[in-house]
Amino acid sequence: MSQVITASQPVYSKDNPFPARVTEDRLLNGLGSAKDTRHFVVDTAGSGLSHTCGDSLGVFPINRPEEVDEILTALHLSGDEAVELRNESAPLTLRYALFRKRSLASPTRKFLLALRDRAQESIETDRLDELLDPANAAMLKQYLAERHFVDLLEEFPSARFQAQDFVEHLRRLVPRLYSIASSPTLYPNEVHLTVAIVRYRTNSCDRVGVCTTYLSDRIELNAPIVPVFVASSRFGLPADDSADLIMVGPGTGIAPFRAFLQERIASCASGRSWLFFGDQHGKTDYLYGDEFERHLQNGQLDRIDLAWSRDQDFKVYVQDLMREKAAELWNWLEKGAFFFVCGDSKRMAPDVDRALHQIVAEQGGLDEADAKAFVKSMRKERRYQRDIY
Ligand code: NAP
């Protein structure tokens, strides 16, 4: 990240985020899709913030006011109580701390122990003893994963906390990082984000992702209120614009590659580009499909392979298409192409990595050890880069 600043301008950073406006919130999925993926435009004009392709935007979310109210009710506190938080120079009200400074999700075993110390009713202490029994560690893990702090306060109402006591159990509300989906050359005063809005049910309760629903549900468009900063990354375009790019980005993993393509088009880069994208259904989930089809027609994108996982009875994923195109892919790699992966870290990225190793071994006529060494050298030369979450 680099910043162009004047003497009087504040330097915006993670410690001093810029209050940005979100000027556009557009649904990228078509009617009938199971997904809710949004295109947000964040206006950064006047901030001095700048980014390079591959960087992320950090966004500080704010908790749901309803959840803050539920906690205060369960605590029998007004919210006006003063609390002191680490790294804050002055006391804050409990309500403000819960709203902006502390995570209300992911309660800990330590909090259960605190509930056990305070609970007055035997029905509650018995249940807490059961959960805290070391023999029930797996059950406890699942129990905690499915609950927020408010659920525990409501489940064990005889345990009482003072404001300070309670906030000390909460972790910091940390910013979320989103890969930037726009080129700084094309959009110097804006940052585009591709965000999958997170909503799910656990323990018979509707849950939401705190930052994704902050952006989709709780901000006022055009109000300068969203605290943001640029997080720089080593993930990024090669300096040599004649290098070929292979980009694998299913779902929201498409974000940085939209920026890469915009940047390469703006700079008239001579290298070829090959995109692997996938999502559930071709009809509704081809994110930025109109743009990519236009780039293809204009010869600004050389190849695109699309994996629609739920358009047939069996799954088709990006790595299946890589395997189908193995000979061509190997040909690009042998000629020095850069290989980029962005998106899900738990399943997609390891599967794509396995497919890459397999293609290198089979097409390159290499044994397992040599294929591994080949991919390792790609990593070392920064020709294999991943931005996974
Ligand atoms: P996604 O859930 O990763 O799905 C995209 C496509 O990948 C679907 O077609 C899916 O198929 C397929 N897929 C599933 N398993 C795969 C595998 N092993 N290999 C290859 N492809 C596979 O899409 P997403 O909308 O980007 O959501 C990603 C997750 O990242 C979400 O849970 C989100 O909360 C999280 N996240 C998002 C952001 C952001 O929005 N910028 C940031 C951080 C984290 P099937 O579903 O049909 O199996």
Tab-separated table of C-alpha atoms and ligand atoms in Angstrom:
chain	number	residue	atom	x	y	z
A	1	MET	CA	0.000	0.000	0.000
A	2	SER	CA	1.197	3.498	-0.680
A	3	GLN	CA	-0.457	6.732	0.241
A	4	VAL	CA	-0.450	10.147	-1.371
A	5	ILE	CA	-0.944	12.557	1.483
A	6	THR	CA	-0.719	16.252	2.094
A	7	ALA	CA	0.724	17.782	5.253
A	8	SER	CA	-2.668	18.455	6.831
A	9	GLN	CA	-4.298	15.174	5.870
A	10	PRO	CA	-4.635	12.414	8.455
A	11	VAL	CA	-2.982	9.119	7.594
A	12	TYR	CA	-5.667	6.459	7.551
A	13	SER	CA	-4.735	2.978	8.663
A	14	LYS	CA	-5.987	0.045	10.716
A	15	ASP	CA	-5.450	2.149	13.853
A	16	ASN	CA	-7.148	5.163	12.323
A	17	PRO	CA	-9.676	3.862	9.769
A	18	PHE	CA	-11.224	6.132	7.160
A	19	PRO	CA	-14.998	6.743	7.494
A	20	ALA	CA	-15.978	5.722	3.965
A	21	ARG	CA	-19.271	5.889	2.095
A	22	VAL	CA	-20.739	2.822	0.464
A	23	THR	CA	-22.262	4.250	-2.696
A	24	GLU	CA	-23.577	1.081	-4.320
A	25	ASP	CA	-24.960	-2.228	-3.060
A	26	ARG	CA	-25.892	-4.475	-5.990
A	27	LEU	CA	-27.044	-8.090	-5.871
A	28	LEU	CA	-24.899	-10.183	-8.208
A	29	ASN	CA	-27.059	-13.323	-8.158
A	30	GLY	CA	-30.120	-13.733	-10.330
A	31	LEU	CA	-33.683	-14.406	-9.225
A	32	GLY	CA	-34.068	-17.849	-7.646
A	33	SER	CA	-30.450	-18.189	-6.541
A	34	ALA	CA	-29.723	-19.673	-3.121
A	35	LYS	CA	-26.842	-17.211	-2.749
A	36	ASP	CA	-26.790	-13.550	-1.767
A	37	THR	CA	-23.542	-12.184	-3.170
A	38	ARG	CA	-23.239	-8.408	-3.312
A	39	HIS	CA	-21.147	-5.940	-5.235
A	40	PHE	CA	-20.334	-3.009	-2.953
A	41	VAL	CA	-18.716	0.203	-4.138
A	42	VAL	CA	-16.797	1.983	-1.368
A	43	ASP	CA	-15.939	5.608	-2.039
A	44	THR	CA	-12.410	6.327	-0.809
A	45	ALA	CA	-12.058	9.769	-2.413
A	46	GLY	CA	-10.146	12.196	-0.230
A	47	SER	CA	-8.812	9.471	2.062
A	48	GLY	CA	-5.317	9.250	0.621
A	49	LEU	CA	-5.826	5.480	0.662
A	50	SER	CA	-4.534	3.616	-2.353
A	51	HIS	CA	-4.085	-0.030	-3.179
A	52	THR	CA	-2.503	-2.383	-5.645
A	53	CYS	CA	-4.297	-5.353	-7.222
A	54	GLY	CA	-4.372	-8.222	-4.728
A	55	ASP	CA	-4.733	-6.009	-1.640
A	56	SER	CA	-7.743	-6.242	0.654
A	57	LEU	CA	-10.024	-3.701	2.250
A	58	GLY	CA	-10.359	-4.006	6.017
A	59	VAL	CA	-13.822	-3.155	7.339
A	60	PHE	CA	-14.615	-2.643	11.033
A	61	PRO	CA	-18.144	-3.959	11.568
A	62	ILE	CA	-20.705	-2.931	14.159
A	63	ASN	CA	-22.765	-5.540	15.988
A	64	ARG	CA	-26.511	-5.902	15.556
A	65	PRO	CA	-28.255	-3.435	17.922
A	66	GLU	CA	-30.920	-6.083	18.625
A	67	GLU	CA	-28.268	-8.476	19.913
A	68	VAL	CA	-26.764	-5.742	22.117
A	69	ASP	CA	-30.244	-5.054	23.564
A	70	GLU	CA	-30.809	-8.766	24.188
A	71	ILE	CA	-27.510	-8.994	26.080
A	72	LEU	CA	-28.297	-5.934	28.201
A	73	THR	CA	-31.722	-7.371	29.048
A	74	ALA	CA	-30.185	-10.711	29.998
A	75	LEU	CA	-27.558	-8.944	32.123
A	76	HIS	CA	-30.223	-6.756	33.821
A	77	LEU	CA	-28.029	-3.747	32.992
A	78	SER	CA	-28.944	-0.467	31.302
A	79	GLY	CA	-25.913	-0.139	29.047
A	80	ASP	CA	-24.919	3.189	30.631
A	81	GLU	CA	-22.428	1.502	32.974
A	82	ALA	CA	-18.792	2.547	32.399
A	83	VAL	CA	-16.337	-0.155	31.370
A	84	GLU	CA	-12.626	-0.080	30.732
A	85	LEU	CA	-11.213	-1.962	27.778
A	86	ARG	CA	-7.641	-2.774	26.982
A	87	ASN	CA	-6.205	-0.419	24.337
A	88	GLU	CA	-8.886	2.209	24.986
A	89	SER	CA	-7.598	5.373	26.627
A	90	ALA	CA	-10.870	6.297	28.351
A	91	PRO	CA	-13.803	4.361	29.813
A	92	LEU	CA	-16.696	3.610	27.470
A	93	THR	CA	-20.320	2.848	28.162
A	94	LEU	CA	-21.151	-0.850	28.208
A	95	ARG	CA	-23.582	-0.339	25.301
A	96	TYR	CA	-20.913	1.298	23.119
A	97	ALA	CA	-18.375	-1.409	23.985
A	98	LEU	CA	-20.845	-4.156	23.035
A	99	PHE	CA	-21.900	-2.353	19.897
A	100	ARG	CA	-18.522	-1.486	18.439
A	101	LYS	CA	-15.646	-2.963	20.383
A	102	ARG	CA	-16.322	-6.544	21.384
A	103	SER	CA	-17.370	-9.725	19.575
A	104	LEU	CA	-20.665	-11.153	20.786
A	105	ALA	CA	-20.057	-14.534	19.142
A	106	SER	CA	-17.853	-17.489	20.031
A	107	PRO	CA	-18.213	-17.863	23.799
A	108	THR	CA	-15.391	-19.684	25.553
A	109	ARG	CA	-15.037	-22.488	28.077
A	110	LYS	CA	-13.721	-19.851	30.473
A	111	PHE	CA	-17.047	-18.044	30.228
A	112	LEU	CA	-18.862	-21.278	31.077
A	113	LEU	CA	-16.640	-21.605	34.146
A	114	ALA	CA	-17.617	-18.047	35.118
A	115	LEU	CA	-21.277	-18.986	34.691
A	116	ARG	CA	-20.685	-22.062	36.866
A	117	ASP	CA	-19.175	-19.846	39.596
A	118	ARG	CA	-22.165	-17.543	39.545
A	119	ALA	CA	-25.153	-19.818	38.820
A	120	GLN	CA	-27.569	-20.194	41.741
A	121	GLU	CA	-30.011	-22.817	40.489
A	122	SER	CA	-29.153	-26.515	40.679
A	123	ILE	CA	-30.737	-27.226	37.292
A	124	GLU	CA	-28.242	-24.741	35.801
A	125	THR	CA	-25.193	-25.879	37.780
A	126	ASP	CA	-25.918	-29.517	36.873
A	127	ARG	CA	-26.069	-28.641	33.180
A	128	LEU	CA	-22.864	-26.583	33.441
A	129	ASP	CA	-21.092	-29.434	35.250
A	130	GLU	CA	-22.125	-31.770	32.449
A	131	LEU	CA	-20.809	-29.392	29.781
A	132	LEU	CA	-17.560	-28.762	31.661
A	133	ASP	CA	-16.848	-32.440	32.322
A	134	PRO	CA	-13.575	-33.198	30.474
A	135	ALA	CA	-15.195	-36.416	29.223
A	136	ASN	CA	-17.640	-34.254	27.243
A	137	ALA	CA	-15.054	-32.108	25.432
A	138	ALA	CA	-16.435	-32.851	21.954
A	139	MET	CA	-19.976	-32.037	23.058
A	140	LEU	CA	-18.752	-28.777	24.633
A	141	LYS	CA	-16.953	-27.775	21.442
A	142	GLN	CA	-20.114	-28.195	19.386
A	143	TYR	CA	-22.252	-26.552	22.057
A	144	LEU	CA	-20.066	-23.432	22.097
A	145	ALA	CA	-19.768	-23.290	18.302
A	146	GLU	CA	-23.558	-23.123	18.006
A	147	ARG	CA	-24.061	-20.328	20.505
A	148	HIS	CA	-23.403	-16.642	21.069
A	149	PHE	CA	-22.847	-15.053	24.504
A	150	VAL	CA	-26.480	-13.979	24.713
A	151	ASP	CA	-27.651	-17.596	24.382
A	152	LEU	CA	-25.618	-18.599	27.400
A	153	LEU	CA	-26.837	-15.648	29.478
A	154	GLU	CA	-30.403	-16.641	28.622
A	155	GLU	CA	-29.794	-20.338	29.287
A	156	PHE	CA	-28.268	-19.700	32.727
A	157	PRO	CA	-30.266	-16.699	34.014
A	158	SER	CA	-29.347	-17.172	37.665
A	159	ALA	CA	-25.713	-16.259	36.927
A	160	ARG	CA	-25.263	-12.508	37.304
A	161	PHE	CA	-22.427	-10.343	35.992
A	162	GLN	CA	-21.322	-6.775	36.590
A	163	ALA	CA	-20.633	-4.817	33.401
A	164	GLN	CA	-16.835	-4.899	33.725
A	165	ASP	CA	-16.879	-8.564	34.698
A	166	PHE	CA	-18.834	-9.443	31.587
A	167	VAL	CA	-16.851	-7.461	28.988
A	168	GLU	CA	-13.642	-9.038	30.189
A	169	HIS	CA	-14.880	-12.330	28.745
A	170	LEU	CA	-15.372	-10.886	25.264
A	171	ARG	CA	-12.772	-10.822	22.503
A	172	ARG	CA	-12.051	-7.745	20.414
A	173	LEU	CA	-14.333	-7.128	17.453
A	174	VAL	CA	-11.769	-7.361	14.695
A	175	PRO	CA	-11.982	-5.978	11.161
A	176	ARG	CA	-12.848	-8.313	8.296
A	177	LEU	CA	-10.689	-8.283	5.183
A	178	TYR	CA	-12.226	-8.444	1.719
A	179	SER	CA	-10.157	-8.913	-1.438
A	180	ILE	CA	-10.513	-5.805	-3.558
A	181	ALA	CA	-12.395	-6.453	-6.803
A	182	SER	CA	-11.459	-3.300	-8.714
A	183	SER	CA	-8.361	-1.945	-10.381
A	184	PRO	CA	-6.821	1.196	-8.853
A	185	THR	CA	-6.000	2.469	-12.344
A	186	LEU	CA	-9.598	2.238	-13.497
A	187	TYR	CA	-11.176	3.298	-10.193
A	188	PRO	CA	-8.640	5.421	-8.293
A	189	ASN	CA	-11.227	6.811	-5.850
A	190	GLU	CA	-13.271	3.656	-5.278
A	191	VAL	CA	-12.858	0.157	-3.991
A	192	HIS	CA	-15.187	-2.599	-5.171
A	193	LEU	CA	-15.949	-5.611	-2.997
A	194	THR	CA	-17.580	-8.970	-3.766
A	195	VAL	CA	-19.188	-10.190	-0.574
A	196	ALA	CA	-21.231	-13.319	0.138
A	197	ILE	CA	-23.780	-12.330	2.783
A	198	VAL	CA	-23.638	-14.896	5.577
A	199	ARG	CA	-26.946	-16.097	7.072
A	200	TYR	CA	-27.502	-19.515	8.627
A	201	ARG	CA	-29.305	-21.301	11.445
A	202	THR	CA	-27.782	-23.010	14.474
A	203	ASN	CA	-29.378	-24.118	17.730
A	204	SER	CA	-32.787	-23.180	16.218
A	205	CYS	CA	-31.681	-19.534	15.876
A	206	ASP	CA	-31.074	-17.412	12.811
A	207	ARG	CA	-27.446	-16.284	12.715
A	208	VAL	CA	-25.735	-13.725	10.541
A	209	GLY	CA	-22.191	-12.837	9.645
A	210	VAL	CA	-21.466	-9.669	11.612
A	211	CYS	CA	-19.590	-7.786	8.903
A	212	THR	CA	-21.349	-9.055	5.796
A	213	THR	CA	-24.757	-8.103	7.232
A	214	TYR	CA	-23.342	-4.837	8.564
A	215	LEU	CA	-22.636	-3.958	4.933
A	216	SER	CA	-25.874	-5.377	3.525
A	217	ASP	CA	-28.377	-4.469	6.271
A	218	ARG	CA	-27.092	-1.911	8.715
A	219	ILE	CA	-25.354	0.893	6.886
A	220	GLU	CA	-26.978	3.832	5.251
A	221	LEU	CA	-25.870	4.198	1.633
A	222	ASN	CA	-23.781	7.334	1.000
A	223	ALA	CA	-23.267	8.093	4.710
A	224	PRO	CA	-19.564	8.535	5.601
A	225	ILE	CA	-19.607	5.973	8.382
A	226	VAL	CA	-17.928	2.724	7.382
A	227	PRO	CA	-14.481	2.468	9.020
A	228	VAL	CA	-12.070	1.066	6.416
A	229	PHE	CA	-8.363	0.692	5.723
A	230	VAL	CA	-6.246	-0.938	3.050
A	231	ALA	CA	-4.444	-4.151	4.014
A	232	SER	CA	-1.587	-4.751	1.643
A	233	SER	CA	-0.787	-8.226	0.430
A	234	ARG	CA	1.960	-10.133	-1.298
A	235	PHE	CA	-0.738	-11.635	-3.513
A	236	GLY	CA	-0.635	-9.680	-6.737
A	237	LEU	CA	0.063	-9.301	-10.424
A	238	PRO	CA	3.534	-10.114	-11.771
A	239	ALA	CA	5.624	-7.069	-12.626
A	240	ASP	CA	6.162	-8.478	-16.116
A	241	ASP	CA	2.979	-7.751	-18.037
A	242	SER	CA	3.859	-10.267	-20.730
A	243	ALA	CA	3.489	-13.114	-18.186
A	244	ASP	CA	0.469	-15.383	-18.675
A	245	LEU	CA	-2.066	-15.670	-15.811
A	246	ILE	CA	-4.135	-18.662	-14.793
A	247	MET	CA	-6.694	-17.566	-12.201
A	248	VAL	CA	-8.838	-19.972	-10.179
A	249	GLY	CA	-11.538	-18.141	-8.221
A	250	PRO	CA	-14.893	-19.820	-7.522
A	251	GLY	CA	-17.572	-17.892	-5.604
A	252	THR	CA	-16.295	-14.704	-4.001
A	253	GLY	CA	-12.811	-15.899	-4.939
A	254	ILE	CA	-13.463	-14.104	-8.214
A	255	ALA	CA	-12.902	-10.691	-6.558
A	256	PRO	CA	-9.160	-10.114	-7.074
A	257	PHE	CA	-9.285	-11.566	-10.585
A	258	ARG	CA	-11.848	-9.006	-11.701
A	259	ALA	CA	-9.308	-6.418	-10.489
A	260	PHE	CA	-6.398	-8.224	-12.207
A	261	LEU	CA	-8.256	-8.281	-15.535
A	262	GLN	CA	-9.285	-4.642	-15.290
A	263	GLU	CA	-5.706	-3.672	-14.514
A	264	ARG	CA	-4.214	-5.757	-17.313
A	265	ILE	CA	-6.728	-4.341	-19.788
A	266	ALA	CA	-6.028	-0.768	-18.626
A	267	SER	CA	-2.284	-1.269	-19.019
A	268	CYS	CA	-2.652	-3.102	-22.383
A	269	ALA	CA	-0.683	-6.023	-20.917
A	270	SER	CA	0.461	-8.468	-23.569
A	271	GLY	CA	0.293	-11.649	-21.428
A	272	ARG	CA	-2.585	-14.096	-21.811
A	273	SER	CA	-5.308	-14.594	-19.164
A	274	TRP	CA	-7.225	-17.772	-18.316
A	275	LEU	CA	-9.987	-17.747	-15.717
A	276	PHE	CA	-11.567	-20.692	-13.899
A	277	PHE	CA	-14.759	-19.630	-12.153
A	278	GLY	CA	-17.511	-21.669	-10.544
A	279	ASP	CA	-20.581	-21.392	-8.393
A	280	GLN	CA	-23.865	-23.211	-7.904
A	281	HIS	CA	-25.860	-22.447	-11.072
A	282	GLY	CA	-24.897	-20.959	-14.424
A	283	LYS	CA	-28.207	-19.166	-14.820
A	284	THR	CA	-28.123	-17.259	-11.529
A	285	ASP	CA	-24.589	-17.318	-10.110
A	286	TYR	CA	-22.268	-16.225	-12.911
A	287	LEU	CA	-20.856	-13.281	-10.939
A	288	TYR	CA	-19.855	-10.410	-13.264
A	289	GLY	CA	-20.735	-12.741	-16.171
A	290	ASP	CA	-21.558	-9.839	-18.488
A	291	GLU	CA	-18.134	-8.282	-17.890
A	292	PHE	CA	-16.195	-11.510	-18.443
A	293	GLU	CA	-18.143	-12.362	-21.585
A	294	ARG	CA	-17.350	-8.891	-22.916
A	295	HIS	CA	-13.652	-9.318	-22.119
A	296	LEU	CA	-13.718	-12.663	-23.935
A	297	GLN	CA	-15.359	-11.163	-27.003
A	298	ASN	CA	-12.891	-8.281	-27.025
A	299	GLY	CA	-9.992	-10.702	-26.797
A	300	GLN	CA	-9.018	-9.241	-23.403
A	301	LEU	CA	-9.592	-12.587	-21.698
A	302	ASP	CA	-8.210	-15.573	-23.569
A	303	ARG	CA	-10.054	-18.426	-21.872
A	304	ILE	CA	-12.751	-18.960	-19.298
A	305	ASP	CA	-13.871	-22.298	-17.855
A	306	LEU	CA	-17.045	-22.334	-15.788
A	307	ALA	CA	-17.885	-25.001	-13.204
A	308	TRP	CA	-21.580	-25.015	-12.227
A	309	SER	CA	-21.653	-27.344	-9.256
A	310	ARG	CA	-25.418	-27.819	-9.052
A	311	ASP	CA	-26.553	-27.733	-12.680
A	312	GLN	CA	-26.392	-31.537	-12.932
A	313	ASP	CA	-26.761	-34.590	-10.669
A	314	PHE	CA	-23.063	-34.697	-9.875
A	315	LYS	CA	-20.702	-31.948	-8.693
A	316	VAL	CA	-18.516	-30.142	-11.180
A	317	TYR	CA	-15.833	-28.027	-9.566
A	318	VAL	CA	-13.081	-25.783	-10.930
A	319	GLN	CA	-10.450	-28.493	-10.331
A	320	ASP	CA	-12.477	-30.919	-12.505
A	321	LEU	CA	-12.190	-28.446	-15.382
A	322	MET	CA	-8.486	-27.986	-14.702
A	323	ARG	CA	-8.081	-31.756	-15.059
A	324	GLU	CA	-10.132	-31.756	-18.292
A	325	LYS	CA	-7.826	-29.072	-19.699
A	326	ALA	CA	-4.677	-30.592	-18.211
A	327	ALA	CA	-2.581	-30.624	-21.397
A	328	GLU	CA	-3.286	-26.986	-22.179
A	329	LEU	CA	-2.794	-25.954	-18.577
A	330	TRP	CA	0.572	-27.697	-18.453
A	331	ASN	CA	1.508	-25.981	-21.700
A	332	TRP	CA	0.819	-22.568	-20.107
A	333	LEU	CA	2.719	-23.506	-16.929
A	334	GLU	CA	5.733	-24.739	-18.897
A	335	LYS	CA	5.798	-21.386	-20.664
A	336	GLY	CA	6.016	-19.638	-17.285
A	337	ALA	CA	2.371	-18.838	-16.530
A	338	PHE	CA	1.512	-17.559	-13.038
A	339	PHE	CA	-1.081	-19.653	-11.182
A	340	PHE	CA	-3.402	-17.835	-8.749
A	341	VAL	CA	-6.054	-19.255	-6.419
A	342	CYS	CA	-8.571	-17.271	-4.372
A	343	GLY	CA	-11.530	-18.353	-2.225
A	344	ASP	CA	-12.422	-21.071	0.256
A	345	SER	CA	-9.430	-22.370	2.217
A	346	LYS	CA	-10.964	-25.441	3.762
A	347	ARG	CA	-11.947	-27.545	0.793
A	348	MET	CA	-11.479	-25.746	-2.526
A	349	ALA	CA	-7.870	-24.582	-2.145
A	350	PRO	CA	-6.477	-27.979	-1.005
A	351	ASP	CA	-8.428	-29.729	-3.793
A	352	VAL	CA	-7.113	-27.293	-6.405
A	353	ASP	CA	-3.607	-27.788	-5.026
A	354	ARG	CA	-3.986	-31.565	-5.390
A	355	ALA	CA	-5.236	-31.151	-8.965
A	356	LEU	CA	-2.282	-28.894	-9.790
A	357	HIS	CA	0.187	-31.472	-8.451
A	358	GLN	CA	-1.562	-34.224	-10.376
A	359	ILE	CA	-1.532	-32.258	-13.645
A	360	VAL	CA	2.146	-31.378	-13.252
A	361	ALA	CA	2.999	-35.054	-12.568
A	362	GLU	CA	0.919	-36.533	-15.373
A	363	GLN	CA	1.506	-33.957	-18.074
A	364	GLY	CA	5.138	-33.322	-17.156
A	365	GLY	CA	5.905	-37.048	-16.869
A	366	LEU	CA	7.203	-36.450	-13.344
A	367	ASP	CA	7.078	-38.725	-10.328
A	368	GLU	CA	5.378	-37.490	-7.160
A	369	ALA	CA	8.550	-36.049	-5.624
A	370	ASP	CA	9.540	-34.158	-8.775
A	371	ALA	CA	6.002	-32.825	-9.244
A	372	LYS	CA	6.126	-31.593	-5.653
A	373	ALA	CA	9.484	-29.931	-6.296
A	374	PHE	CA	8.114	-28.301	-9.472
A	375	VAL	CA	5.160	-26.784	-7.604
A	376	LYS	CA	7.456	-25.757	-4.758
A	377	SER	CA	9.689	-23.912	-7.193
A	378	MET	CA	6.610	-22.191	-8.652
A	379	ARG	CA	5.804	-20.971	-5.145
A	380	LYS	CA	9.372	-19.810	-4.600
A	381	GLU	CA	9.335	-17.845	-7.847
A	382	ARG	CA	5.949	-16.375	-6.766
A	383	ARG	CA	4.357	-18.056	-9.777
A	384	TYR	CA	1.910	-19.892	-7.481
A	385	GLN	CA	0.042	-17.507	-5.200
A	386	ARG	CA	-3.012	-17.990	-3.029
A	387	ASP	CA	-5.437	-15.637	-1.268
A	388	ILE	CA	-7.615	-18.033	0.683
A	389	TYR	CA	-10.004	-17.616	3.615
B	1	NAP	P1	-18.450	-21.071	-2.008
B	1	NAP	O1	-19.380	-21.499	-0.941
B	1	NAP	O2	-16.990	-21.256	-1.821
B	1	NAP	O3	-18.934	-21.785	-3.351
B	1	NAP	C1	-18.449	-21.467	-4.636
B	1	NAP	C2	-18.448	-22.691	-5.482
B	1	NAP	O4	-17.422	-23.556	-5.020
B	1	NAP	C3	-19.757	-23.485	-5.415
B	1	NAP	O5	-20.084	-23.924	-6.693
B	1	NAP	C4	-19.391	-24.637	-4.523
B	1	NAP	O6	-20.154	-25.801	-4.811
B	1	NAP	C5	-17.964	-24.861	-4.953
B	1	NAP	N1	-17.203	-25.743	-4.080
B	1	NAP	C6	-17.571	-26.340	-2.920
B	1	NAP	N2	-16.603	-27.172	-2.489
B	1	NAP	C7	-15.602	-27.105	-3.399
B	1	NAP	C8	-14.368	-27.755	-3.505
B	1	NAP	N3	-13.936	-28.633	-2.592
B	1	NAP	N4	-13.599	-27.466	-4.559
B	1	NAP	C9	-13.992	-26.567	-5.497
B	1	NAP	N5	-15.174	-25.941	-5.448
B	1	NAP	C10	-15.978	-26.201	-4.406
B	1	NAP	O7	-18.736	-19.562	-2.395
B	1	NAP	P2	-18.658	-18.190	-1.657
B	1	NAP	O8	-19.966	-17.567	-1.939
B	1	NAP	O9	-17.453	-17.500	-2.077
B	1	NAP	O10	-18.531	-18.502	-0.106
B	1	NAP	C11	-17.248	-18.826	0.414
B	1	NAP	C12	-17.188	-18.801	1.891
B	1	NAP	O11	-16.198	-17.840	2.229
B	1	NAP	C13	-18.460	-18.390	2.553
B	1	NAP	O12	-18.686	-19.272	3.634
B	1	NAP	C14	-18.145	-17.012	3.073
B	1	NAP	O13	-18.719	-16.804	4.317
B	1	NAP	C15	-16.653	-17.032	3.246
B	1	NAP	N6	-16.002	-15.716	3.111
B	1	NAP	C16	-16.427	-14.836	2.151
B	1	NAP	C17	-15.803	-13.605	2.027
B	1	NAP	C18	-16.341	-12.650	0.998
B	1	NAP	O14	-17.524	-12.653	0.785
B	1	NAP	N7	-15.526	-11.822	0.353
B	1	NAP	C19	-14.720	-13.280	2.839
B	1	NAP	C20	-14.290	-14.202	3.796
B	1	NAP	C21	-14.948	-15.436	3.923
B	1	NAP	P3	-21.260	-26.469	-3.871
B	1	NAP	O15	-21.637	-25.448	-2.874
B	1	NAP	O16	-22.359	-26.824	-4.807
B	1	NAP	O17	-20.617	-27.662	-3.270
